Amino acid sequence: MHILVTGGAGFIGTHTLIELYKSGHTAVVVDNLSNSNPVALHRVEELINQSQVTGHRSQVTIPFYHTDIRDREGLEQVFEKHRFDACIHFAGLKAVGESVEKPWEYYDNNIGGTLTLVDVMRKHGCKNIIFSSSATVYGDPVEIPITENCPKGQCTNPYGWTKSMLEQVLMDIQKSDPEWRVVLLRYFNPVGAHPSGRIGENPNGIPNNLMPYITQVAVGKRKELGVFGNDYDTPDGTGVRDYIHVCDLANAHVCALQAITRKCGIGIYNIGTGHGYSVLDMVKAFINVNGVDVPYSIKPRRAGDIATCYCNPTKAKVELGWQSKYGIEDMVRDSWNWQKTNPNGYPLQAE
Ligand code: NAD
Ligand code: UD1
């Protein structure tokens, strides 16, 4: 299939491009580079072209458009040049704290951008979309492990609301026009990096999420990790999450693409491993597997955090034929491999 990948230069997008080409698909990337670097796309091409398994005989170049998804004319031009079978829609802003400070920017970018994208898609007869949602839509979940039947909850920040609202928008559009096929993938906590160490997560500024913070402490960029609370009702008192290797997550999109051609309507899937690990489990695994130190100290709870969040991923296994393959050791090893070989992320100049 020929796939439009919005936000394809980002963390999850780059890993998904590799999985797409591995499975014989081709892609076009639209990204405004607001949180990414074109070097990442060059490295994706390099990895695809090195790979023995892609089956692509000539050198692969992925068409890239430096376009904002809110730019209707820009998107029109892309759709005039290419005929897409589906869109995997990653483009969006994702920093929780920033979304509290700049709610308008988050609603404009994430909701405004998606509305424009979907409008251009339907005009051009492309009505298959896979959307990056998040476990955040469950709020403080009423059941653990979380199944897709768990009711959605109150989000604690505008970022979370954009995901929750966009799920509703896409469901309503599909309801009004059954030609649409919509897959909502609710990601749990993506970590890790491509095992080559060539692509990975490249946060701007001080990382908000646990794993990039750990790797930056390990590489000496930050003094110590603050563990946000050790008085939760969990086995060791620290927060428990469902960490998932980004390559497993990337592969879920390929499985969802296969399903989209078989199945009509709406599909909602939890994409996690089904295992919950605490903050200290992650820190200890990182230290043991990588043989590096990660100094930490206990800090007060972070506002908006919940004690425990992990999923039951059975529905994705049964309906998409997807399940995670990587474990906690792989996650901490590959995160570190990326960070230590790219201590400052991607270079600013093209390689
Ligand atoms: P990322 O920031 O690395 O990638 C997002 C990409 O979208 C970036 O390359 C950015 O430049 C681009 N982008 C943003 N706004 C755009 C716009 N208006 N037009 C065109 N491009 C735009 O983030 P990621 O971690 O790869 O996340 C991908 C998607 O998955 C996002 O929608 C995110 O909200 C969602 N998600 C991520 C996580 C996570 O922890 N990483 C968890 C749940 C959901
Ligand atoms: C956060 C977001 C969520 C988003 C997800 C993936 C919040 C409240 N939620 O989820 O909306 O979808 O990222 O991007 O921000 N921790 C520390 N020290 C740190 C960082 C984190 O102890 O420096 C702890 C947290 O308290 C939590 C766990 O590590 O228990 C995971 O945190 P994080 O990686 O930020 O993910 P979530 O909070 O699950």
PDB file of N, CA, C and O and ligand atoms in Angstrom, residues 6-13 30-36 67-70 89-94 109 132-135 159 163 187-190 201 209, ligand 1:
ATOM      1  N   THR A   6       1.845  11.359   8.229  1.00  0.00           N
ATOM      2  CA  THR A   6       2.010  12.718   8.771  1.00  0.00           C
ATOM      3  C   THR A   6       2.847  12.616  10.041  1.00  0.00           C
ATOM      4  O   THR A   6       2.713  11.658  10.801  1.00  0.00           O
ATOM      5  N   GLY A   7       3.723  13.581  10.245  1.00  0.00           N
ATOM      6  CA  GLY A   7       4.600  13.511  11.426  1.00  0.00           C
ATOM      7  C   GLY A   7       5.618  12.391  11.298  1.00  0.00           C
ATOM      8  O   GLY A   7       6.141  11.891  12.301  1.00  0.00           O
ATOM      9  N   GLY A   8       5.942  12.035  10.069  1.00  0.00           N
ATOM     10  CA  GLY A   8       6.818  10.885   9.823  1.00  0.00           C
ATOM     11  C   GLY A   8       8.266  11.097  10.206  1.00  0.00           C
ATOM     12  O   GLY A   8       9.041  10.143  10.275  1.00  0.00           O
ATOM     13  N   ALA A   9       8.663  12.361  10.473  1.00  0.00           N
ATOM     14  CA  ALA A   9      10.056  12.603  10.870  1.00  0.00           C
ATOM     15  C   ALA A   9      10.242  12.453  12.381  1.00  0.00           C
ATOM     16  O   ALA A   9      11.372  12.531  12.876  1.00  0.00           O
ATOM     17  N   GLY A  10       9.158  12.231  13.109  1.00  0.00           N
ATOM     18  CA  GLY A  10       9.237  12.166  14.568  1.00  0.00           C
ATOM     19  C   GLY A  10       9.650  10.797  15.087  1.00  0.00           C
ATOM     20  O   GLY A  10       9.990   9.882  14.325  1.00  0.00           O
ATOM     21  N   PHE A  11       9.590  10.675  16.410  1.00  0.00           N
ATOM     22  CA  PHE A  11      10.065   9.470  17.104  1.00  0.00           C
ATOM     23  C   PHE A  11       9.338   8.208  16.607  1.00  0.00           C
ATOM     24  O   PHE A  11       9.967   7.266  16.104  1.00  0.00           O
ATOM     25  N   ILE A  12       8.042   8.192  16.698  1.00  0.00           N
ATOM     26  CA  ILE A  12       7.313   6.966  16.331  1.00  0.00           C
ATOM     27  C   ILE A  12       7.205   6.850  14.809  1.00  0.00           C
ATOM     28  O   ILE A  12       7.294   5.751  14.241  1.00  0.00           O
ATOM     29  N   GLY A  13       7.068   8.005  14.135  1.00  0.00           N
ATOM     30  CA  GLY A  13       6.952   7.994  12.674  1.00  0.00           C
ATOM     31  C   GLY A  13       8.156   7.368  11.996  1.00  0.00           C
ATOM     32  O   GLY A  13       8.024   6.544  11.084  1.00  0.00           O
ATOM     33  N   VAL A  30       4.724  13.859   5.363  1.00  0.00           N
ATOM     34  CA  VAL A  30       4.413  15.282   5.529  1.00  0.00           C
ATOM     35  C   VAL A  30       4.747  15.636   6.972  1.00  0.00           C
ATOM     36  O   VAL A  30       4.242  15.001   7.902  1.00  0.00           O
ATOM     37  N   ASP A  31       5.624  16.626   7.150  1.00  0.00           N
ATOM     38  CA  ASP A  31       6.008  17.024   8.508  1.00  0.00           C
ATOM     39  C   ASP A  31       6.421  18.491   8.454  1.00  0.00           C
ATOM     40  O   ASP A  31       7.101  18.903   7.514  1.00  0.00           O
ATOM     41  N   ASN A  32       6.043  19.258   9.464  1.00  0.00           N
ATOM     42  CA  ASN A  32       6.484  20.669   9.488  1.00  0.00           C
ATOM     43  C   ASN A  32       7.793  20.843  10.260  1.00  0.00           C
ATOM     44  O   ASN A  32       8.241  21.973  10.451  1.00  0.00           O
ATOM     45  N   LEU A  33       8.358  19.731  10.725  1.00  0.00           N
ATOM     46  CA  LEU A  33       9.652  19.720  11.444  1.00  0.00           C
ATOM     47  C   LEU A  33       9.623  20.578  12.712  1.00  0.00           C
ATOM     48  O   LEU A  33      10.661  21.042  13.173  1.00  0.00           O
ATOM     49  N   SER A  34       8.429  20.791  13.283  1.00  0.00           N
ATOM     50  CA  SER A  34       8.365  21.603  14.504  1.00  0.00           C
ATOM     51  C   SER A  34       8.996  20.857  15.677  1.00  0.00           C
ATOM     52  O   SER A  34       9.421  21.472  16.646  1.00  0.00           O
ATOM     53  N   ASN A  35       9.045  19.532  15.604  1.00  0.00           N
ATOM     54  CA  ASN A  35       9.672  18.767  16.691  1.00  0.00           C
ATOM     55  C   ASN A  35      10.541  17.649  16.128  1.00  0.00           C
ATOM     56  O   ASN A  35      10.591  16.560  16.702  1.00  0.00           O
ATOM     57  N   SER A  36      11.163  17.908  14.998  1.00  0.00           N
ATOM     58  CA  SER A  36      11.971  16.839  14.396  1.00  0.00           C
ATOM     59  C   SER A  36      13.020  17.420  13.471  1.00  0.00           C
ATOM     60  O   SER A  36      13.065  18.631  13.243  1.00  0.00           O
ATOM     61  N   THR A  67       5.655  20.416   5.141  1.00  0.00           N
ATOM     62  CA  THR A  67       4.329  21.038   5.075  1.00  0.00           C
ATOM     63  C   THR A  67       3.634  20.870   6.417  1.00  0.00           C
ATOM     64  O   THR A  67       3.765  19.827   7.070  1.00  0.00           O
ATOM     65  N   ASP A  68       2.876  21.880   6.773  1.00  0.00           N
ATOM     66  CA  ASP A  68       2.080  21.832   8.003  1.00  0.00           C
ATOM     67  C   ASP A  68       0.709  21.253   7.640  1.00  0.00           C
ATOM     68  O   ASP A  68       0.132  21.635   6.616  1.00  0.00           O
ATOM     69  N   ILE A  69       0.196  20.365   8.476  1.00  0.00           N
ATOM     70  CA  ILE A  69      -1.111  19.774   8.122  1.00  0.00           C
ATOM     71  C   ILE A  69      -2.265  20.780   8.230  1.00  0.00           C
ATOM     72  O   ILE A  69      -3.377  20.504   7.797  1.00  0.00           O
ATOM     73  N   ARG A  70      -1.992  21.955   8.792  1.00  0.00           N
ATOM     74  CA  ARG A  70      -3.037  22.991   8.788  1.00  0.00           C
ATOM     75  C   ARG A  70      -3.037  23.768   7.481  1.00  0.00           C
ATOM     76  O   ARG A  70      -3.935  24.583   7.250  1.00  0.00           O
ATOM     77  N   HIS A  89      -1.527   8.853  10.858  1.00  0.00           N
ATOM     78  CA  HIS A  89      -1.522  10.258  11.276  1.00  0.00           C
ATOM     79  C   HIS A  89      -0.863  10.439  12.649  1.00  0.00           C
ATOM     80  O   HIS A  89      -1.507  10.293  13.683  1.00  0.00           O
ATOM     81  N   PHE A  90       0.442  10.765  12.582  1.00  0.00           N
ATOM     82  CA  PHE A  90       1.207  11.013  13.817  1.00  0.00           C
ATOM     83  C   PHE A  90       1.312  12.497  14.150  1.00  0.00           C
ATOM     84  O   PHE A  90       1.608  12.834  15.296  1.00  0.00           O
ATOM     85  N   ALA A  91       1.173  13.368  13.137  1.00  0.00           N
ATOM     86  CA  ALA A  91       1.515  14.780  13.354  1.00  0.00           C
ATOM     87  C   ALA A  91       0.705  15.366  14.503  1.00  0.00           C
ATOM     88  O   ALA A  91      -0.528  15.293  14.519  1.00  0.00           O
ATOM     89  N   GLY A  92       1.407  15.947  15.449  1.00  0.00           N
ATOM     90  CA  GLY A  92       0.731  16.575  16.578  1.00  0.00           C
ATOM     91  C   GLY A  92       1.759  17.035  17.585  1.00  0.00           C
ATOM     92  O   GLY A  92       2.912  16.592  17.555  1.00  0.00           O
ATOM     93  N   LEU A  93       1.330  17.954  18.434  1.00  0.00           N
ATOM     94  CA  LEU A  93       2.184  18.381  19.540  1.00  0.00           C
ATOM     95  C   LEU A  93       1.889  17.471  20.726  1.00  0.00           C
ATOM     96  O   LEU A  93       0.738  17.078  20.940  1.00  0.00           O
ATOM     97  N   LYS A  94       2.926  17.158  21.533  1.00  0.00           N
ATOM     98  CA  LYS A  94       2.715  16.102  22.536  1.00  0.00           C
ATOM     99  C   LYS A  94       3.256  16.400  23.930  1.00  0.00           C
ATOM    100  O   LYS A  94       3.294  15.512  24.764  1.00  0.00           O
ATOM    101  N   ASN A 109      -3.242  23.214  16.621  1.00  0.00           N
ATOM    102  CA  ASN A 109      -2.365  22.300  15.874  1.00  0.00           C
ATOM    103  C   ASN A 109      -2.991  20.909  15.763  1.00  0.00           C
ATOM    104  O   ASN A 109      -3.116  20.367  14.663  1.00  0.00           O
ATOM    105  N   SER A 132      -2.963   8.198  16.003  1.00  0.00           N
ATOM    106  CA  SER A 132      -2.176   8.026  17.231  1.00  0.00           C
ATOM    107  C   SER A 132      -2.947   8.571  18.414  1.00  0.00           C
ATOM    108  O   SER A 132      -2.922   9.770  18.672  1.00  0.00           O
ATOM    109  N   SER A 133      -3.601   7.680  19.141  1.00  0.00           N
ATOM    110  CA  SER A 133      -4.238   8.130  20.372  1.00  0.00           C
ATOM    111  C   SER A 133      -3.352   7.706  21.546  1.00  0.00           C
ATOM    112  O   SER A 133      -2.205   7.290  21.349  1.00  0.00           O
ATOM    113  N   SER A 134      -3.879   7.807  22.725  1.00  0.00           N
ATOM    114  CA  SER A 134      -3.024   7.609  23.899  1.00  0.00           C
ATOM    115  C   SER A 134      -3.839   7.015  25.043  1.00  0.00           C
ATOM    116  O   SER A 134      -5.047   7.253  25.162  1.00  0.00           O
ATOM    117  N   ALA A 135      -3.133   6.308  25.910  1.00  0.00           N
ATOM    118  CA  ALA A 135      -3.769   5.778  27.121  1.00  0.00           C
ATOM    119  C   ALA A 135      -4.305   6.903  27.993  1.00  0.00           C
ATOM    120  O   ALA A 135      -5.140   6.667  28.871  1.00  0.00           O
ATOM    121  N   TYR A 159      -3.404  18.576  26.103  1.00  0.00           N
ATOM    122  CA  TYR A 159      -2.890  17.560  25.178  1.00  0.00           C
ATOM    123  C   TYR A 159      -3.803  16.328  25.201  1.00  0.00           C
ATOM    124  O   TYR A 159      -4.228  15.825  24.163  1.00  0.00           O
ATOM    125  N   LYS A 163      -6.490  14.430  22.203  1.00  0.00           N
ATOM    126  CA  LYS A 163      -6.576  13.019  21.790  1.00  0.00           C
ATOM    127  C   LYS A 163      -8.004  12.498  21.970  1.00  0.00           C
ATOM    128  O   LYS A 163      -8.568  11.844  21.093  1.00  0.00           O
ATOM    129  N   TYR A 187      -1.777   4.297  22.430  1.00  0.00           N
ATOM    130  CA  TYR A 187      -0.435   3.887  22.842  1.00  0.00           C
ATOM    131  C   TYR A 187      -0.323   3.992  24.352  1.00  0.00           C
ATOM    132  O   TYR A 187      -0.764   4.970  24.949  1.00  0.00           O
ATOM    133  N   PHE A 188       0.398   3.032  24.937  1.00  0.00           N
ATOM    134  CA  PHE A 188       0.734   3.169  26.353  1.00  0.00           C
ATOM    135  C   PHE A 188       2.055   3.971  26.432  1.00  0.00           C
ATOM    136  O   PHE A 188       2.087   5.081  25.939  1.00  0.00           O
ATOM    137  N   ASN A 189       3.127   3.483  26.978  1.00  0.00           N
ATOM    138  CA  ASN A 189       4.305   4.358  27.144  1.00  0.00           C
ATOM    139  C   ASN A 189       5.444   3.942  26.212  1.00  0.00           C
ATOM    140  O   ASN A 189       6.231   3.061  26.557  1.00  0.00           O
ATOM    141  N   PRO A 190       5.559   4.603  25.059  1.00  0.00           N
ATOM    142  CA  PRO A 190       6.603   4.213  24.102  1.00  0.00           C
ATOM    143  C   PRO A 190       8.005   4.578  24.595  1.00  0.00           C
ATOM    144  O   PRO A 190       8.242   5.705  25.039  1.00  0.00           O
ATOM    145  N   GLU A 201      14.543   8.708  20.240  1.00  0.00           N
ATOM    146  CA  GLU A 201      13.756   9.841  20.739  1.00  0.00           C
ATOM    147  C   GLU A 201      14.685  11.024  20.989  1.00  0.00           C
ATOM    148  O   GLU A 201      15.730  10.868  21.601  1.00  0.00           O
ATOM    149  N   ASN A 209       9.273  12.910  29.960  1.00  0.00           N
ATOM    150  CA  ASN A 209       9.013  11.476  30.161  1.00  0.00           C
ATOM    151  C   ASN A 209      10.191  10.771  30.840  1.00  0.00           C
ATOM    152  O   ASN A 209      11.330  11.223  30.776  1.00  0.00           O
TER     153      ASN A 209
HETATM  154  P1  NAD B   1       7.136  13.541  17.764  1.00  0.00           P
HETATM  155  O1  NAD B   1       6.993  14.925  18.249  1.00  0.00           O
HETATM  156  O2  NAD B   1       8.486  12.931  17.775  1.00  0.00           O
HETATM  157  O3  NAD B   1       6.539  13.412  16.284  1.00  0.00           O
HETATM  158  C1  NAD B   1       5.449  14.189  15.861  1.00  0.00           C
HETATM  159  C2  NAD B   1       5.845  14.808  14.522  1.00  0.00           C
HETATM  160  O4  NAD B   1       4.747  15.605  14.052  1.00  0.00           O
HETATM  161  C3  NAD B   1       7.064  15.732  14.614  1.00  0.00           C
HETATM  162  O5  NAD B   1       7.991  15.358  13.628  1.00  0.00           O
HETATM  163  C4  NAD B   1       6.515  17.133  14.352  1.00  0.00           C
HETATM  164  O6  NAD B   1       7.450  17.961  13.685  1.00  0.00           O
HETATM  165  C5  NAD B   1       5.285  16.814  13.516  1.00  0.00           C
HETATM  166  N1  NAD B   1       4.211  17.819  13.577  1.00  0.00           N
HETATM  167  C6  NAD B   1       3.654  18.381  14.674  1.00  0.00           C
HETATM  168  N2  NAD B   1       2.680  19.234  14.300  1.00  0.00           N
HETATM  169  C7  NAD B   1       2.622  19.211  12.960  1.00  0.00           C
HETATM  170  C8  NAD B   1       1.834  19.878  11.993  1.00  0.00           C
HETATM  171  N3  NAD B   1       0.900  20.788  12.338  1.00  0.00           N
HETATM  172  N4  NAD B   1       2.038  19.623  10.676  1.00  0.00           N
HETATM  173  C9  NAD B   1       2.972  18.723  10.292  1.00  0.00           C
HETATM  174  N5  NAD B   1       3.762  18.078  11.162  1.00  0.00           N
HETATM  175  C10 NAD B   1       3.586  18.306  12.475  1.00  0.00           C
HETATM  176  O7  NAD B   1       6.113  12.632  18.600  1.00  0.00           O
HETATM  177  P2  NAD B   1       5.971  11.050  18.648  1.00  0.00           P
HETATM  178  O8  NAD B   1       6.407  10.596  19.992  1.00  0.00           O
HETATM  179  O9  NAD B   1       6.531  10.438  17.439  1.00  0.00           O
HETATM  180  O10 NAD B   1       4.386  10.936  18.625  1.00  0.00           O
HETATM  181  C11 NAD B   1       3.652  10.708  17.444  1.00  0.00           C
HETATM  182  C12 NAD B   1       2.166  10.776  17.764  1.00  0.00           C
HETATM  183  O11 NAD B   1       1.872   9.812  18.777  1.00  0.00           O
HETATM  184  C13 NAD B   1       1.724  12.128  18.318  1.00  0.00           C
HETATM  185  O12 NAD B   1       0.448  12.416  17.803  1.00  0.00           O
HETATM  186  C14 NAD B   1       1.658  11.883  19.802  1.00  0.00           C
HETATM  187  O13 NAD B   1       0.744  12.735  20.438  1.00  0.00           O
HETATM  188  C15 NAD B   1       1.196  10.437  19.852  1.00  0.00           C
HETATM  189  N6  NAD B   1       1.568   9.768  21.104  1.00  0.00           N
HETATM  190  C16 NAD B   1       2.874   9.773  21.498  1.00  0.00           C
HETATM  191  C17 NAD B   1       3.215   9.170  22.699  1.00  0.00           C
HETATM  192  C18 NAD B   1       4.656   9.193  23.166  1.00  0.00           C
HETATM  193  O14 NAD B   1       4.904   8.982  24.338  1.00  0.00           O
HETATM  194  N7  NAD B   1       5.624   9.416  22.325  1.00  0.00           N
HETATM  195  C19 NAD B   1       2.241   8.553  23.483  1.00  0.00           C
HETATM  196  C20 NAD B   1       0.918   8.546  23.025  1.00  0.00           C
HETATM  197  C21 NAD B   1       0.584   9.164  21.825  1.00  0.00           C
END
